[in-house]
Amino acid sequence: MGTSDTGRLNAPGLDASLTDWLYSNATRLDTGTDLKGDVVPRMASAGLFRIGVPAALGGSGGDTIDAIASIAAVAERSLTAAFVLWGHRSLIEYLLHSPNAALRERLLPALLVGTLAGASGLSNAMKFLCGIESLQIEAAPESDSAGIWRLNGKMAWVTNLRPERFVVAAAVSYRDGRPSAILAIPNDAPGLTRSADLDLIALRGSNTAALRLENVPADADWLIHPDAQAFVPAVRPAILGLQCGLSIGLARRSLAEARRAAETPRSILGQQVEMCASELATACALLSCGIADGSLRVLPNRLFELRIRMASLVADAVNLELEASGGRGYLRDAELGFDRRWRESALIPIVTPSVVQLKSQLAEQARSAQRNAPDA
Ligand SMILES: Cc1cc2nc3c(=O)[nH]c(=O)nc-3n(C[C@H](O)[C@H](O)[C@H](O)COP(=O)(O)OP(=O)(O)OC[C@H]3O[C@@H](n4cnc5c(N)ncnc54)[C@H](O)[C@@H]3O)c2cc1C
């Protein structure tokens, strides 16, 4: 593992005005909804949606690892903004991997400048492919128009549903036995209803809501991929990698705060803080190497283990920040931001694929390998 790989996920410089805005408004983004309309335009102005997108397609070049690094950099300041970036950037990633070039050409320009918000509703698809739940949107052919399908169903949780304009990726099942597919659905599709924002305990400025679909028309023009079973595993390293960006940024920030607070009286914590930071650096290196050489696609268990490891490092880091800050961290007027990070960190283990889901999958695979071992 070269140092260039370990360094790829180091925090890149963020646009100064975005950094200031995030520092000043992280708590408002977490606890209220009044700034939710500004998140996407601010990140678009800072060029964040172009990172890791080829220049030929309007991006600023680089690759998925650069996009992960940008999510980590934002997550150091605000997990709400970073999670919005995750949803938006995931949708862009799906389009980059889509065989439907016309759809990519139609949607990408507006996504890159932030006039269209991108949302990823693929939790259901990921759980479906692991046998945890059935697909929640069904496509039925329209009887009198060939090639038109009507979609019915729901999506319980989707982030970055900007009421102004959004497009969401969703998995749908067909009644006629063809493989389940991944579709893009625009906010103005007839029959699509967005709920009010969900009443979240944190990340309230993230435009997170539910969607209901009643006879929503769809055709091949909106197909991101005709086979979810082929598509999801192919994009999984990028999507989980982008998710790991959330953990990396949040853990780094908590460790930095813990380091600062632990400088003198609580110096006993210093060693634990450095150990946690060093384990995080190792996990970052494994992630960037595994994405760069493709091994995390071929060996998904390693990716799952990394996602579990990073979630656990976030919990350790936030706890170290608490221990190092002591009672000051518990006072609102101390304005340390600890209470926000504590709430933000609750998202990390539950976002799909959740830590429970991944641990269950790994345990099941270990049991089945044991059963199939020659001397079992
Ligand atoms: C703030 C927020 C924003 C979100 N935004 C998005 C988004 O933009 N897009 C999106 O697609 N999703 C989004 N989600 C949804 C998220 O990814 C989860 O799907 C969601 O939290 C609900 O699933 P659950 O796993 O809690 O549900 P449950 O199905 O109730 O599961 C509870 C727990 O048990 C595990 N589990 C359930 N069944 C099994 C099983 N058979 N085997 C092993 N483990 C099992 C689950 O993984 C989970 O850990 C968001 C969630 C939150 C909280």
Tab-separated table of C-alpha atoms and ligand atoms in Angstrom:
chain	number	residue	atom	x	y	z
A	1	MET	CA	0.000	0.000	0.000
A	2	GLY	CA	1.699	3.225	-1.151
A	3	THR	CA	1.623	6.499	0.701
A	4	SER	CA	-0.136	8.037	-2.298
A	5	ASP	CA	-3.059	5.690	-1.588
A	6	THR	CA	-3.157	6.476	2.124
A	7	GLY	CA	-3.062	10.208	1.347
A	8	ARG	CA	-5.888	10.215	-1.186
A	9	LEU	CA	-8.564	10.467	1.483
A	10	ASN	CA	-6.887	13.282	3.384
A	11	ALA	CA	-9.180	16.270	3.606
A	12	PRO	CA	-8.886	18.384	0.444
A	13	GLY	CA	-9.171	22.146	0.698
A	14	LEU	CA	-12.829	23.185	0.642
A	15	ASP	CA	-13.964	26.469	-0.857
A	16	ALA	CA	-13.494	29.074	1.909
A	17	SER	CA	-16.971	30.588	1.685
A	18	LEU	CA	-18.585	27.127	1.887
A	19	THR	CA	-16.379	26.256	4.875
A	20	ASP	CA	-17.409	29.455	6.682
A	21	TRP	CA	-21.064	28.871	5.891
A	22	LEU	CA	-20.940	25.274	7.151
A	23	TYR	CA	-19.120	26.258	10.351
A	24	SER	CA	-21.635	29.021	11.036
A	25	ASN	CA	-24.755	27.014	10.220
A	26	ALA	CA	-24.052	23.363	11.068
A	27	THR	CA	-26.323	23.436	14.114
A	28	ARG	CA	-29.159	25.164	12.246
A	29	LEU	CA	-28.883	22.590	9.458
A	30	ASP	CA	-29.094	19.811	12.035
A	31	THR	CA	-31.926	21.147	14.167
A	32	GLY	CA	-34.075	23.159	11.755
A	33	THR	CA	-35.315	23.345	8.206
A	34	ASP	CA	-34.961	27.081	7.486
A	35	LEU	CA	-31.686	26.731	5.543
A	36	LYS	CA	-32.519	23.528	3.682
A	37	GLY	CA	-33.003	25.347	0.374
A	38	ASP	CA	-29.418	26.669	0.460
A	39	VAL	CA	-27.485	23.424	0.898
A	40	VAL	CA	-27.433	22.208	-2.713
A	41	PRO	CA	-26.788	25.645	-4.298
A	42	ARG	CA	-23.948	26.344	-1.839
A	43	MET	CA	-22.238	23.027	-2.566
A	44	ALA	CA	-22.802	23.464	-6.304
A	45	SER	CA	-21.134	26.902	-6.207
A	46	ALA	CA	-18.156	25.318	-4.464
A	47	GLY	CA	-17.845	22.833	-7.355
A	48	LEU	CA	-18.431	19.758	-5.179
A	49	PHE	CA	-20.778	17.974	-7.595
A	50	ARG	CA	-18.171	18.021	-10.380
A	51	ILE	CA	-15.540	16.163	-8.348
A	52	GLY	CA	-14.847	12.664	-9.676
A	53	VAL	CA	-16.835	13.344	-12.852
A	54	PRO	CA	-14.867	13.183	-16.124
A	55	ALA	CA	-14.077	16.572	-17.677
A	56	ALA	CA	-15.626	15.365	-20.943
A	57	LEU	CA	-18.973	15.145	-19.104
A	58	GLY	CA	-18.681	18.582	-17.502
A	59	GLY	CA	-16.897	17.492	-14.332
A	60	SER	CA	-13.578	18.549	-12.855
A	61	GLY	CA	-11.978	15.114	-13.302
A	62	GLY	CA	-10.545	12.827	-10.634
A	63	ASP	CA	-12.332	9.701	-9.492
A	64	THR	CA	-14.617	8.249	-6.824
A	65	ILE	CA	-11.873	8.504	-4.196
A	66	ASP	CA	-11.769	12.282	-4.723
A	67	ALA	CA	-15.561	12.365	-4.312
A	68	ILE	CA	-15.270	10.367	-1.049
A	69	ALA	CA	-12.618	12.824	0.162
A	70	SER	CA	-14.959	15.746	-0.575
A	71	ILE	CA	-17.795	14.117	1.413
A	72	ALA	CA	-15.376	13.557	4.301
A	73	ALA	CA	-14.316	17.207	4.165
A	74	VAL	CA	-17.941	18.385	4.345
A	75	ALA	CA	-18.796	15.835	7.084
A	76	GLU	CA	-16.073	17.367	9.269
A	77	ARG	CA	-18.221	20.521	9.327
A	78	SER	CA	-21.823	19.312	8.917
A	79	LEU	CA	-23.186	15.793	8.503
A	80	THR	CA	-26.454	17.214	7.181
A	81	ALA	CA	-24.685	18.820	4.223
A	82	ALA	CA	-22.449	15.765	3.767
A	83	PHE	CA	-25.449	13.424	3.640
A	84	VAL	CA	-27.147	15.655	1.076
A	85	LEU	CA	-23.896	15.515	-0.912
A	86	TRP	CA	-23.908	11.712	-0.566
A	87	GLY	CA	-27.429	11.422	-2.027
A	88	HIS	CA	-26.712	13.869	-4.830
A	89	ARG	CA	-23.320	12.390	-5.681
A	90	SER	CA	-24.690	8.815	-5.569
A	91	LEU	CA	-27.293	9.698	-8.186
A	92	ILE	CA	-24.524	11.195	-10.339
A	93	GLU	CA	-22.511	7.991	-9.857
A	94	TYR	CA	-25.470	5.872	-11.055
A	95	LEU	CA	-25.696	7.998	-14.198
A	96	LEU	CA	-21.951	7.657	-14.817
A	97	HIS	CA	-22.390	3.853	-14.751
A	98	SER	CA	-25.641	3.811	-16.717
A	99	PRO	CA	-25.760	2.396	-20.241
A	100	ASN	CA	-28.457	5.005	-20.958
A	101	ALA	CA	-26.271	7.802	-22.391
A	102	ALA	CA	-29.287	9.910	-23.386
A	103	LEU	CA	-30.557	9.976	-19.782
A	104	ARG	CA	-27.085	10.918	-18.544
A	105	GLU	CA	-26.848	13.742	-21.097
A	106	ARG	CA	-30.310	14.965	-20.140
A	107	LEU	CA	-29.824	15.036	-16.353
A	108	LEU	CA	-26.135	15.548	-15.677
A	109	PRO	CA	-25.756	19.254	-16.615
A	110	ALA	CA	-28.499	20.351	-14.173
A	111	LEU	CA	-27.168	18.011	-11.444
A	112	LEU	CA	-23.653	19.431	-11.783
A	113	VAL	CA	-24.846	23.024	-11.322
A	114	GLY	CA	-27.322	22.080	-8.591
A	115	THR	CA	-30.523	23.306	-10.272
A	116	LEU	CA	-31.697	19.682	-10.060
A	117	ALA	CA	-31.264	17.757	-6.792
A	118	GLY	CA	-30.232	14.107	-7.001
A	119	ALA	CA	-31.562	11.518	-4.575
A	120	SER	CA	-30.707	7.868	-4.067
A	121	GLY	CA	-33.599	5.667	-3.026
A	122	LEU	CA	-31.746	2.387	-3.307
A	123	SER	CA	-31.882	1.196	0.317
A	124	ASN	CA	-34.809	-0.992	-0.649
A	125	ALA	CA	-32.846	-2.476	-3.591
A	126	MET	CA	-29.854	-3.240	-1.368
A	127	LYS	CA	-32.042	-4.953	1.207
A	128	PHE	CA	-33.932	-6.797	-1.544
A	129	LEU	CA	-30.703	-8.158	-3.033
A	130	CYS	CA	-29.717	-9.434	0.415
A	131	GLY	CA	-33.093	-11.130	0.844
A	132	ILE	CA	-34.196	-8.809	3.700
A	133	GLU	CA	-37.267	-7.222	2.083
A	134	SER	CA	-39.266	-7.253	-1.120
A	135	LEU	CA	-39.157	-4.425	-3.651
A	136	GLN	CA	-41.658	-1.744	-2.738
A	137	ILE	CA	-42.433	-0.376	-6.200
A	138	GLU	CA	-44.154	-2.505	-8.822
A	139	ALA	CA	-44.289	-1.737	-12.561
A	140	ALA	CA	-47.282	-2.900	-14.599
A	141	PRO	CA	-47.522	-2.460	-18.375
A	142	GLU	CA	-50.047	0.097	-19.619
A	143	SER	CA	-52.591	-1.942	-21.557
A	144	ASP	CA	-52.949	0.335	-24.594
A	145	SER	CA	-49.427	1.815	-24.992
A	146	ALA	CA	-46.458	-0.427	-25.691
A	147	GLY	CA	-43.336	0.448	-23.698
A	148	ILE	CA	-45.159	2.502	-21.038
A	149	TRP	CA	-45.244	1.200	-17.483
A	150	ARG	CA	-47.246	2.379	-14.510
A	151	LEU	CA	-45.443	2.464	-11.166
A	152	ASN	CA	-47.153	1.921	-7.830
A	153	GLY	CA	-45.591	1.774	-4.384
A	154	LYS	CA	-43.622	3.853	-1.896
A	155	MET	CA	-40.193	4.883	-0.710
A	156	ALA	CA	-40.117	5.355	3.054
A	157	TRP	CA	-36.924	7.405	3.370
A	158	VAL	CA	-35.257	9.577	0.759
A	159	THR	CA	-32.825	12.448	1.372
A	160	ASN	CA	-32.315	15.523	-0.844
A	161	LEU	CA	-35.888	15.665	-2.107
A	162	ARG	CA	-35.677	19.422	-2.764
A	163	PRO	CA	-39.275	20.500	-3.315
A	164	GLU	CA	-38.015	22.887	-6.023
A	165	ARG	CA	-36.824	20.095	-8.337
A	166	PHE	CA	-35.422	16.602	-7.814
A	167	VAL	CA	-34.849	13.275	-9.483
A	168	VAL	CA	-34.700	10.051	-7.493
A	169	ALA	CA	-33.274	6.624	-8.337
A	170	ALA	CA	-35.579	3.739	-7.414
A	171	ALA	CA	-35.684	-0.019	-7.872
A	172	VAL	CA	-38.839	-1.473	-9.419
A	173	SER	CA	-40.080	-5.027	-9.900
A	174	TYR	CA	-42.053	-6.171	-12.937
A	175	ARG	CA	-44.971	-8.546	-12.896
A	176	ASP	CA	-43.922	-10.364	-16.046
A	177	GLY	CA	-40.808	-11.975	-14.572
A	178	ARG	CA	-38.162	-9.731	-16.159
A	179	PRO	CA	-35.341	-8.626	-13.827
A	180	SER	CA	-35.993	-5.769	-11.442
A	181	ALA	CA	-34.677	-2.471	-12.802
A	182	ILE	CA	-33.325	0.879	-11.606
A	183	LEU	CA	-35.296	3.900	-12.804
A	184	ALA	CA	-34.923	7.655	-12.463
A	185	ILE	CA	-38.153	9.372	-11.401
A	186	PRO	CA	-38.487	13.173	-11.686
A	187	ASN	CA	-40.381	15.223	-9.092
A	188	ASP	CA	-42.989	16.361	-11.623
A	189	ALA	CA	-43.973	12.833	-12.704
A	190	PRO	CA	-47.797	12.582	-12.548
A	191	GLY	CA	-48.874	10.478	-9.567
A	192	LEU	CA	-45.697	11.090	-7.507
A	193	THR	CA	-46.337	12.594	-4.054
A	194	ARG	CA	-43.677	13.833	-1.658
A	195	SER	CA	-44.589	13.768	2.051
A	196	ALA	CA	-43.757	16.610	4.421
A	197	ASP	CA	-40.202	16.405	5.759
A	198	LEU	CA	-39.840	13.525	8.203
A	199	ASP	CA	-39.697	14.588	11.853
A	200	LEU	CA	-36.046	13.641	12.406
A	201	ILE	CA	-33.993	13.897	15.600
A	202	ALA	CA	-31.091	15.335	13.557
A	203	LEU	CA	-30.179	16.288	9.965
A	204	ARG	CA	-33.481	18.163	9.753
A	205	GLY	CA	-32.223	20.404	6.958
A	206	SER	CA	-31.580	17.433	4.660
A	207	ASN	CA	-34.900	17.435	2.769
A	208	THR	CA	-35.610	13.878	3.910
A	209	ALA	CA	-39.138	12.717	3.122
A	210	ALA	CA	-41.165	9.753	1.873
A	211	LEU	CA	-42.540	9.263	-1.649
A	212	ARG	CA	-45.793	7.652	-2.779
A	213	LEU	CA	-46.266	6.474	-6.355
A	214	GLU	CA	-49.741	6.037	-7.826
A	215	ASN	CA	-49.800	5.040	-11.483
A	216	VAL	CA	-46.646	7.033	-12.223
A	217	PRO	CA	-45.831	6.622	-15.933
A	218	ALA	CA	-42.337	5.397	-16.876
A	219	ASP	CA	-40.602	4.218	-20.012
A	220	ALA	CA	-37.151	3.195	-21.223
A	221	ASP	CA	-36.065	6.850	-21.450
A	222	TRP	CA	-35.889	6.858	-17.635
A	223	LEU	CA	-34.105	3.530	-17.241
A	224	ILE	CA	-30.807	3.868	-15.362
A	225	HIS	CA	-30.197	0.127	-15.675
A	226	PRO	CA	-32.438	-2.744	-16.795
A	227	ASP	CA	-31.065	-5.204	-14.202
A	228	ALA	CA	-30.744	-4.180	-10.551
A	229	GLN	CA	-29.009	-7.456	-9.724
A	230	ALA	CA	-26.139	-6.576	-12.073
A	231	PHE	CA	-26.123	-2.827	-11.404
A	232	VAL	CA	-26.204	-2.601	-7.603
A	233	PRO	CA	-23.128	-4.827	-6.969
A	234	ALA	CA	-21.230	-2.877	-9.659
A	235	VAL	CA	-21.880	0.524	-8.025
A	236	ARG	CA	-21.760	-0.777	-4.436
A	237	PRO	CA	-18.061	0.028	-3.754
A	238	ALA	CA	-18.613	3.609	-4.883
A	239	ILE	CA	-21.847	4.028	-2.922
A	240	LEU	CA	-20.535	2.457	0.281
A	241	GLY	CA	-17.276	4.306	-0.234
A	242	LEU	CA	-19.162	7.609	-0.457
A	243	GLN	CA	-21.022	6.567	2.707
A	244	CYS	CA	-17.698	5.861	4.411
A	245	GLY	CA	-16.819	9.493	3.626
A	246	LEU	CA	-19.490	10.448	6.174
A	247	SER	CA	-17.805	8.316	8.842
A	248	ILE	CA	-14.313	9.507	7.977
A	249	GLY	CA	-15.203	13.200	8.257
A	250	LEU	CA	-17.233	12.873	11.440
A	251	ALA	CA	-14.620	10.703	13.178
A	252	ARG	CA	-11.799	13.050	12.151
A	253	ARG	CA	-13.600	16.052	13.558
A	254	SER	CA	-14.430	14.361	16.858
A	255	LEU	CA	-10.843	13.156	17.182
A	256	ALA	CA	-9.544	16.673	16.488
A	257	GLU	CA	-11.856	18.052	19.194
A	258	ALA	CA	-10.864	15.246	21.593
A	259	ARG	CA	-7.183	15.917	20.910
A	260	ARG	CA	-7.651	19.590	21.653
A	261	ALA	CA	-9.598	18.961	24.859
A	262	ALA	CA	-7.280	16.175	26.022
A	263	GLU	CA	-4.130	18.242	25.758
A	264	THR	CA	-3.564	18.668	29.493
A	265	PRO	CA	-5.660	17.353	32.400
A	266	ARG	CA	-7.164	14.408	30.588
A	267	SER	CA	-3.884	13.423	28.951
A	268	ILE	CA	-4.601	9.771	29.735
A	269	LEU	CA	-6.927	9.925	26.736
A	270	GLY	CA	-4.187	11.082	24.358
A	271	GLN	CA	-2.997	7.566	23.613
A	272	GLN	CA	-6.519	6.320	22.856
A	273	VAL	CA	-7.157	9.287	20.591
A	274	GLU	CA	-3.969	8.587	18.624
A	275	MET	CA	-4.793	4.876	18.427
A	276	CYS	CA	-8.264	5.643	17.052
A	277	ALA	CA	-6.776	8.141	14.551
A	278	SER	CA	-4.245	5.572	13.408
A	279	GLU	CA	-6.929	2.891	12.938
A	280	LEU	CA	-8.986	5.392	10.955
A	281	ALA	CA	-5.987	6.149	8.718
A	282	THR	CA	-5.516	2.403	8.109
A	283	ALA	CA	-9.205	1.975	7.229
A	284	CYS	CA	-8.985	4.960	4.840
A	285	ALA	CA	-5.965	3.430	3.126
A	286	LEU	CA	-7.705	0.061	2.739
A	287	LEU	CA	-10.764	1.810	1.297
A	288	SER	CA	-8.918	3.914	-1.258
A	289	CYS	CA	-6.632	1.026	-2.330
A	290	GLY	CA	-9.566	-1.389	-2.590
A	291	ILE	CA	-11.577	1.008	-4.727
A	292	ALA	CA	-8.580	1.898	-6.907
A	293	ASP	CA	-7.606	-1.739	-7.639
A	294	GLY	CA	-11.200	-3.023	-7.904
A	295	SER	CA	-10.746	-5.591	-5.106
A	296	LEU	CA	-13.685	-4.244	-3.080
A	297	ARG	CA	-16.007	-5.022	-5.976
A	298	VAL	CA	-14.778	-8.595	-6.298
A	299	LEU	CA	-14.556	-9.144	-2.542
A	300	PRO	CA	-17.622	-7.317	-1.139
A	301	ASN	CA	-17.089	-8.800	2.334
A	302	ARG	CA	-13.970	-6.655	2.708
A	303	LEU	CA	-16.065	-3.626	1.848
A	304	PHE	CA	-18.703	-4.642	4.407
A	305	GLU	CA	-16.010	-5.124	7.069
A	306	LEU	CA	-14.622	-1.665	6.326
A	307	ARG	CA	-18.070	-0.068	6.593
A	308	ILE	CA	-18.594	-1.812	9.979
A	309	ARG	CA	-15.099	-0.812	11.131
A	310	MET	CA	-15.603	2.832	10.209
A	311	ALA	CA	-18.984	2.982	11.957
A	312	SER	CA	-17.355	1.628	15.084
A	313	LEU	CA	-14.508	4.183	14.831
A	314	VAL	CA	-17.077	6.998	14.653
A	315	ALA	CA	-18.693	5.727	17.871
A	316	ASP	CA	-15.258	5.522	19.546
A	317	ALA	CA	-14.253	8.984	18.313
A	318	VAL	CA	-17.453	10.706	19.469
A	319	ASN	CA	-17.149	8.972	22.824
A	320	LEU	CA	-13.534	10.096	23.167
A	321	GLU	CA	-14.657	13.645	22.377
A	322	LEU	CA	-17.243	13.371	25.154
A	323	GLU	CA	-14.733	12.003	27.652
A	324	ALA	CA	-12.178	14.657	26.749
A	325	SER	CA	-14.657	17.567	26.877
A	326	GLY	CA	-16.296	16.455	30.099
A	327	GLY	CA	-19.167	18.583	31.395
A	328	ARG	CA	-18.424	21.434	28.975
A	329	GLY	CA	-19.596	19.207	26.150
A	330	TYR	CA	-22.903	18.844	27.967
A	331	LEU	CA	-23.537	22.589	28.137
A	332	ARG	CA	-25.392	24.087	25.209
A	333	ASP	CA	-23.891	27.525	25.678
A	334	ALA	CA	-20.345	26.149	25.484
A	335	GLU	CA	-21.120	25.815	21.755
A	336	LEU	CA	-18.607	23.017	21.192
A	337	GLY	CA	-20.838	21.298	18.656
A	338	PHE	CA	-20.470	18.032	20.566
A	339	ASP	CA	-24.227	17.576	21.011
A	340	ARG	CA	-24.680	17.913	17.238
A	341	ARG	CA	-21.980	15.376	16.450
A	342	TRP	CA	-23.488	13.001	19.022
A	343	ARG	CA	-26.863	13.204	17.206
A	344	GLU	CA	-25.272	13.131	13.745
A	345	SER	CA	-23.347	9.979	14.642
A	346	ALA	CA	-26.631	8.122	15.207
A	347	LEU	CA	-27.153	8.034	11.439
A	348	ILE	CA	-23.944	6.133	10.708
A	349	PRO	CA	-24.894	2.612	11.868
A	350	ILE	CA	-28.477	2.697	10.582
A	351	VAL	CA	-28.142	3.954	7.044
A	352	THR	CA	-28.516	1.036	4.618
A	353	PRO	CA	-26.643	-1.245	4.477
A	354	SER	CA	-26.896	-0.989	8.244
A	355	VAL	CA	-24.249	-2.367	10.545
A	356	VAL	CA	-26.764	-4.958	11.830
A	357	GLN	CA	-27.539	-6.044	8.276
A	358	LEU	CA	-23.861	-6.353	7.329
A	359	LYS	CA	-22.941	-8.226	10.501
A	360	SER	CA	-25.847	-10.630	9.906
A	361	GLN	CA	-24.735	-11.189	6.312
A	362	LEU	CA	-21.127	-11.859	7.282
A	363	ALA	CA	-22.229	-14.228	10.064
A	364	GLU	CA	-24.524	-16.118	7.681
A	365	GLN	CA	-21.719	-16.473	5.141
A	366	ALA	CA	-19.349	-17.743	7.833
A	367	ARG	CA	-21.954	-20.332	8.917
A	368	SER	CA	-22.517	-21.465	5.369
A	369	ALA	CA	-18.747	-21.693	4.689
A	370	GLN	CA	-18.441	-23.845	7.817
A	371	ARG	CA	-21.293	-26.104	6.659
A	372	ASN	CA	-19.661	-26.523	3.248
A	373	ALA	CA	-16.131	-27.123	4.537
A	374	PRO	CA	-14.866	-30.571	3.377
A	375	ASP	CA	-14.510	-32.012	6.904
A	376	ALA	CA	-17.759	-30.418	8.254
B	1	LIG	C1	-32.059	10.527	8.185
B	1	LIG	C2	-32.214	9.351	7.251
B	1	LIG	C3	-32.098	9.554	5.897
B	1	LIG	C4	-32.238	8.483	4.996
B	1	LIG	N1	-32.087	8.718	3.654
B	1	LIG	C5	-32.186	7.688	2.784
B	1	LIG	C6	-31.986	7.887	1.378
B	1	LIG	O1	-31.691	8.989	0.898
B	1	LIG	N2	-32.144	6.842	0.558
B	1	LIG	C7	-32.472	5.606	1.013
B	1	LIG	O2	-32.593	4.695	0.188
B	1	LIG	N3	-32.632	5.367	2.329
B	1	LIG	C8	-32.504	6.383	3.224
B	1	LIG	N4	-32.677	6.146	4.566
B	1	LIG	C9	-33.109	4.823	4.982
B	1	LIG	C10	-32.023	3.997	5.630
B	1	LIG	O3	-31.019	3.724	4.700
B	1	LIG	C11	-32.661	2.720	6.212
B	1	LIG	O4	-33.181	1.945	5.178
B	1	LIG	C12	-33.736	3.092	7.165
B	1	LIG	O5	-33.102	3.608	8.329
B	1	LIG	C13	-34.781	2.048	7.483
B	1	LIG	O6	-34.330	0.754	7.528
B	1	LIG	P1	-34.121	-0.114	8.842
B	1	LIG	O7	-32.989	-0.985	8.414
B	1	LIG	O8	-34.050	0.681	10.048
B	1	LIG	O9	-35.431	-0.914	8.994
B	1	LIG	P2	-35.736	-2.278	9.576
B	1	LIG	O10	-36.079	-3.093	8.387
B	1	LIG	O11	-36.745	-2.030	10.610
B	1	LIG	O12	-34.470	-2.918	10.255
B	1	LIG	C14	-34.031	-2.724	11.606
B	1	LIG	C15	-32.607	-3.254	11.735
B	1	LIG	O13	-32.514	-4.653	11.513
B	1	LIG	C16	-31.745	-4.949	10.339
B	1	LIG	N5	-32.457	-6.014	9.631
B	1	LIG	C17	-33.748	-6.006	9.259
B	1	LIG	N6	-34.059	-7.187	8.699
B	1	LIG	C18	-32.939	-7.939	8.736
B	1	LIG	C19	-32.624	-9.258	8.307
B	1	LIG	N7	-33.527	-10.060	7.753
B	1	LIG	N8	-31.368	-9.692	8.477
B	1	LIG	C20	-30.441	-8.900	9.037
B	1	LIG	N9	-30.687	-7.672	9.491
B	1	LIG	C21	-31.913	-7.197	9.333
B	1	LIG	C22	-31.707	-3.638	9.554
B	1	LIG	O14	-30.606	-3.526	8.679
B	1	LIG	C23	-31.667	-2.638	10.703
B	1	LIG	O15	-30.391	-2.530	11.246
B	1	LIG	C24	-32.533	7.186	5.481
B	1	LIG	C25	-32.648	6.991	6.865
B	1	LIG	C26	-32.486	8.045	7.740
B	1	LIG	C27	-32.600	7.779	9.219
